[in-house]
mmCIF file of C-alpha atoms in Angstrom:
data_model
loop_
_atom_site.group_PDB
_atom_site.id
_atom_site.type_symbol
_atom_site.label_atom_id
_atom_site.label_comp_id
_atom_site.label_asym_id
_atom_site.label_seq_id
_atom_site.Cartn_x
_atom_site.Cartn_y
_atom_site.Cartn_z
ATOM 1 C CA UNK A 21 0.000 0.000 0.000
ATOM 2 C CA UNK A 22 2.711 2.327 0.136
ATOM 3 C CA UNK A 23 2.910 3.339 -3.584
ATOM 4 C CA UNK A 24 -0.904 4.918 -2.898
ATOM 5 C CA UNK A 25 0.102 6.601 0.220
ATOM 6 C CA UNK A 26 -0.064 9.755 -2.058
ATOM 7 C CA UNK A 27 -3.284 9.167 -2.648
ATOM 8 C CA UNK A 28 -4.408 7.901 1.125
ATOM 9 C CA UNK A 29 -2.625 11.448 2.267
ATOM 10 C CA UNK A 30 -4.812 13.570 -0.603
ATOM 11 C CA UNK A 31 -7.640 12.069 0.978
ATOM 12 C CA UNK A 32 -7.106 12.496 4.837
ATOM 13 C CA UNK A 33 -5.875 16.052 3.578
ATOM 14 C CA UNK A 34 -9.006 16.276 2.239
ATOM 15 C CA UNK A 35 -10.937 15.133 4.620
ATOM 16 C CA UNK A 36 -9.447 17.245 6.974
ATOM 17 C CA UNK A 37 -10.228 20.477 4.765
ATOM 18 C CA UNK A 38 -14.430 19.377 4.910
ATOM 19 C CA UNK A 39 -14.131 18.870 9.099
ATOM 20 C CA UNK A 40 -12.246 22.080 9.629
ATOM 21 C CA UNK A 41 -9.552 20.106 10.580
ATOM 22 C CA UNK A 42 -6.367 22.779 9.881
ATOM 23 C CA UNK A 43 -3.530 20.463 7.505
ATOM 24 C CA UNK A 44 -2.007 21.265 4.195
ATOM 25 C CA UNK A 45 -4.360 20.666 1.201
ATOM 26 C CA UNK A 46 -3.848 18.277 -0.968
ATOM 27 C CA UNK A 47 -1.596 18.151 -4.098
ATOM 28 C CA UNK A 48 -3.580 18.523 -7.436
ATOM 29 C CA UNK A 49 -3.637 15.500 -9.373
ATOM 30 C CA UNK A 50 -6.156 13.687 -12.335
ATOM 31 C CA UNK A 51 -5.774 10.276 -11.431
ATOM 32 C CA UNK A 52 -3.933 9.373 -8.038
ATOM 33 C CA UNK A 53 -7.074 8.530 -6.549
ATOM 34 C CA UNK A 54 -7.661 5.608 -9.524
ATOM 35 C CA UNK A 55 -4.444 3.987 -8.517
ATOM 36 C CA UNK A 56 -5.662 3.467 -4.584
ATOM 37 C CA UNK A 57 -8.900 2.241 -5.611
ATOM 38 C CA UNK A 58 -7.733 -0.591 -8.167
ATOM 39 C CA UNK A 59 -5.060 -1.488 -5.545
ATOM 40 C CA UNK A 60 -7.487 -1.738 -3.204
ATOM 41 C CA UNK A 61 -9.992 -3.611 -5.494
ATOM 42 C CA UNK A 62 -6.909 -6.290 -6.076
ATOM 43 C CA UNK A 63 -6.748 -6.580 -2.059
ATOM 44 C CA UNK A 64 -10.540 -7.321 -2.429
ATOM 45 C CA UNK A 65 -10.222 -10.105 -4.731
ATOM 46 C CA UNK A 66 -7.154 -11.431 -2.597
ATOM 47 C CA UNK A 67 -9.496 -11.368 0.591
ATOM 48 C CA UNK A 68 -12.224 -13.664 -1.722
ATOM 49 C CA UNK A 69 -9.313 -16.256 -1.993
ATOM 50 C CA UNK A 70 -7.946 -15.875 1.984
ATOM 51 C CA UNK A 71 -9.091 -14.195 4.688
ATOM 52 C CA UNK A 72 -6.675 -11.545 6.224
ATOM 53 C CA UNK A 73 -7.667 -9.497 8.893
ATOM 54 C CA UNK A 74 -4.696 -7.454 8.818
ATOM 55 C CA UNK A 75 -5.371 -6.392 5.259
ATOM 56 C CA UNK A 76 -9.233 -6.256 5.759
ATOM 57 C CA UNK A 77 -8.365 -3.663 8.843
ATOM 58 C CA UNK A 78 -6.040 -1.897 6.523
ATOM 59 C CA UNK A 79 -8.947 -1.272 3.734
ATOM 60 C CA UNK A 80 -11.623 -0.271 6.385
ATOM 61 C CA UNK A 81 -9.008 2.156 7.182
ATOM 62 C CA UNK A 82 -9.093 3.489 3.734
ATOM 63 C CA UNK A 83 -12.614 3.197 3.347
ATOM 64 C CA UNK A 84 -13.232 5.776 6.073
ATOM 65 C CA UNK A 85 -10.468 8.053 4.536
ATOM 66 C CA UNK A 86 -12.639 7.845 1.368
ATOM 67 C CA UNK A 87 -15.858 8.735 3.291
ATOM 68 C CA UNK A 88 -14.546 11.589 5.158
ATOM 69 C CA UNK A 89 -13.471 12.870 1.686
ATOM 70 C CA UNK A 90 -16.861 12.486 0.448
ATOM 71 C CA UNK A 91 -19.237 15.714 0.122
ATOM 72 C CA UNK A 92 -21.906 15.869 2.331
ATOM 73 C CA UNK A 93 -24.119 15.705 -1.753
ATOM 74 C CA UNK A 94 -22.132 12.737 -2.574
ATOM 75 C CA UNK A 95 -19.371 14.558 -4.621
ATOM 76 C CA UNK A 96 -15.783 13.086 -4.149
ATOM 77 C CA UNK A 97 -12.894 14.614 -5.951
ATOM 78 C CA UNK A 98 -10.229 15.557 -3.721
ATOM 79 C CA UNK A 99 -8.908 19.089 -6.641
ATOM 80 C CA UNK A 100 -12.420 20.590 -6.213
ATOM 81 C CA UNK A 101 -13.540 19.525 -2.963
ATOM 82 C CA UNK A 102 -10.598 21.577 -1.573
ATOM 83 C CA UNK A 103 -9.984 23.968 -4.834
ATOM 84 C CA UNK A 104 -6.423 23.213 -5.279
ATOM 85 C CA UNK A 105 -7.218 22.850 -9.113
ATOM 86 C CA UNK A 106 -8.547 26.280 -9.464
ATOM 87 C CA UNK A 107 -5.793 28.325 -9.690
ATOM 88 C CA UNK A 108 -3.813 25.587 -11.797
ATOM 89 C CA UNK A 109 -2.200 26.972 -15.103
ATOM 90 C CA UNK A 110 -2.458 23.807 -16.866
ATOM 91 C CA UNK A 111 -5.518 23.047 -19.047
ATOM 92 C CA UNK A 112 -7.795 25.124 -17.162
ATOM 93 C CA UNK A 113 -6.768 23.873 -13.476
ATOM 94 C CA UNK A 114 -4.068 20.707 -14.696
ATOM 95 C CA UNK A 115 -6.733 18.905 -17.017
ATOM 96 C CA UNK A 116 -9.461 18.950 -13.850
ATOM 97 C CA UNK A 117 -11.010 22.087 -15.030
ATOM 98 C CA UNK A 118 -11.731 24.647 -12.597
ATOM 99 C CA UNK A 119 -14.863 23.537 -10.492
ATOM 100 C CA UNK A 120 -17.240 19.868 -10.353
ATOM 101 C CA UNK A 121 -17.785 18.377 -13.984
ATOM 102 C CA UNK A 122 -16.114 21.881 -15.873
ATOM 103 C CA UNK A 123 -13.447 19.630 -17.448
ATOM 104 C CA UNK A 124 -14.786 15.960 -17.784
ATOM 105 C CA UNK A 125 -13.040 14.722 -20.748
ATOM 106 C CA UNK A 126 -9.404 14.813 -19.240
ATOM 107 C CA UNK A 127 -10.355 15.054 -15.303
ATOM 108 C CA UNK A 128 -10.693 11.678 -14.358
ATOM 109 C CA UNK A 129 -13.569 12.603 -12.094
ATOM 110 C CA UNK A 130 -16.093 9.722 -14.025
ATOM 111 C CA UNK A 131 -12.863 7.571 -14.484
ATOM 112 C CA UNK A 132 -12.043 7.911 -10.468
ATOM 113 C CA UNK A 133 -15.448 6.437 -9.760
ATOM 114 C CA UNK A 134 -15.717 3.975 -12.114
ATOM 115 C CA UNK A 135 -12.448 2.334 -10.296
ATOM 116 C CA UNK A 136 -14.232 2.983 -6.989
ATOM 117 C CA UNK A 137 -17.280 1.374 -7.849
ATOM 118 C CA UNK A 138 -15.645 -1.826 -9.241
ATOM 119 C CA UNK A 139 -13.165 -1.823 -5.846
ATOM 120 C CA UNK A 140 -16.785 -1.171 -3.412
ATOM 121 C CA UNK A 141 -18.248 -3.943 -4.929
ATOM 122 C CA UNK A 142 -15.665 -6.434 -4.599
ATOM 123 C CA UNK A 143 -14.714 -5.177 -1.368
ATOM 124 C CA UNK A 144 -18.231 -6.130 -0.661
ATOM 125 C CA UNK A 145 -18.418 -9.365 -2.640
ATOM 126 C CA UNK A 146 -15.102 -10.344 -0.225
ATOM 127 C CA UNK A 147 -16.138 -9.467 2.739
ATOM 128 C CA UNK A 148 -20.015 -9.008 3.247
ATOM 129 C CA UNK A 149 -19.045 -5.059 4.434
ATOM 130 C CA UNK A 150 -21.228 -2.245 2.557
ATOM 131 C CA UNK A 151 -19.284 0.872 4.170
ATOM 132 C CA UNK A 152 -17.649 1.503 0.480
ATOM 133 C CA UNK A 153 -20.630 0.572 -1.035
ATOM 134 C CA UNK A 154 -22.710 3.292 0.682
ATOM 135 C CA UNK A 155 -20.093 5.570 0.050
ATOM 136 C CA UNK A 156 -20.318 4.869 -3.844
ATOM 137 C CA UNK A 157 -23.916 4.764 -3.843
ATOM 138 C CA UNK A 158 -23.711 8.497 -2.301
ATOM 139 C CA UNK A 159 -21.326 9.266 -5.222
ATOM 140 C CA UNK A 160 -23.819 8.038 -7.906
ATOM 141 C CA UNK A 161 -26.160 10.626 -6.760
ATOM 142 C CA UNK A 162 -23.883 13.019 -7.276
ATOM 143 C CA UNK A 163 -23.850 13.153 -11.266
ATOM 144 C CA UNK A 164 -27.354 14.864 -11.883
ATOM 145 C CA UNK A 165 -25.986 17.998 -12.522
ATOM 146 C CA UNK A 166 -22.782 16.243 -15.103
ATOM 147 C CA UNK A 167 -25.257 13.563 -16.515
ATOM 148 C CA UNK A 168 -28.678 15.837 -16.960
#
């Protein structure tokens, strides 16, 4: 898990920044997020095959990382939750645009999820545990103003 520690940090960072919690904000990035998610979706399927309650601790750990991130509508991405990606030079806020859904086709925000879903449902499948489930459920409801 330490190659996603980026990503784990973006997300306490972030979750931090929702609570009032005072901590540095998070470092703007597309895609880090993806990366923790299909890690932790590959943990999921190794937890179908043995169980490991070491590992299974270590993703609930996550998991409530991933809530706390989440916006009280459902919304999780780390760049606009906290605005880091607003004042970004690069492709109007470095390919994220500058606020929720401005800059889909090179933001990841859709792609992000997608991972997440697939990880929340194995992660479920493995263990029996909806916690990630819920919090991707919350996240679906969070498209009506991208999708309609």
């Amino acid at each position: 898990m330490e190659k996603v520690r980026p990503a784990m940090d973006n997300l306490r960072k972030t979750g931090n920044y929702l609570n009032g919690v005072k901590d540095e904000l998070p470092f703007p990035h597309r895609f880090v997020a993806s990366d923790l998610y299909k890690v932790m979706e590959g943990a999921a399927y190794l937890l179908t095959l043995e169980k490991d309650l070491a590992l299974e601790h270590t993703m609930d750990s996550i998991i409530d990382l991933i809530g706390n991130a989440q916006e009280e509508d459902g919304y999780l991405y780390e760049a606009h939750t906290t605005g880091v990606s607003a004042s970004h030079e690069h492709w109007g806020g470095a390919g994220m645009g500058d606020k929720p859904y401005s800059w889909v086709v090179h933001s990841h925000e859709l792609y992000n999820m997608g991972h997440m879903y697939e990880g929340a449902v194995a992660y479920y499948l493995a263990t029996g545990k909806d916690k990630w489930l819920k919090i991707a459920e919350k996240k679906c409801t969070s498209y009506k103003p991208c999708l309609f």
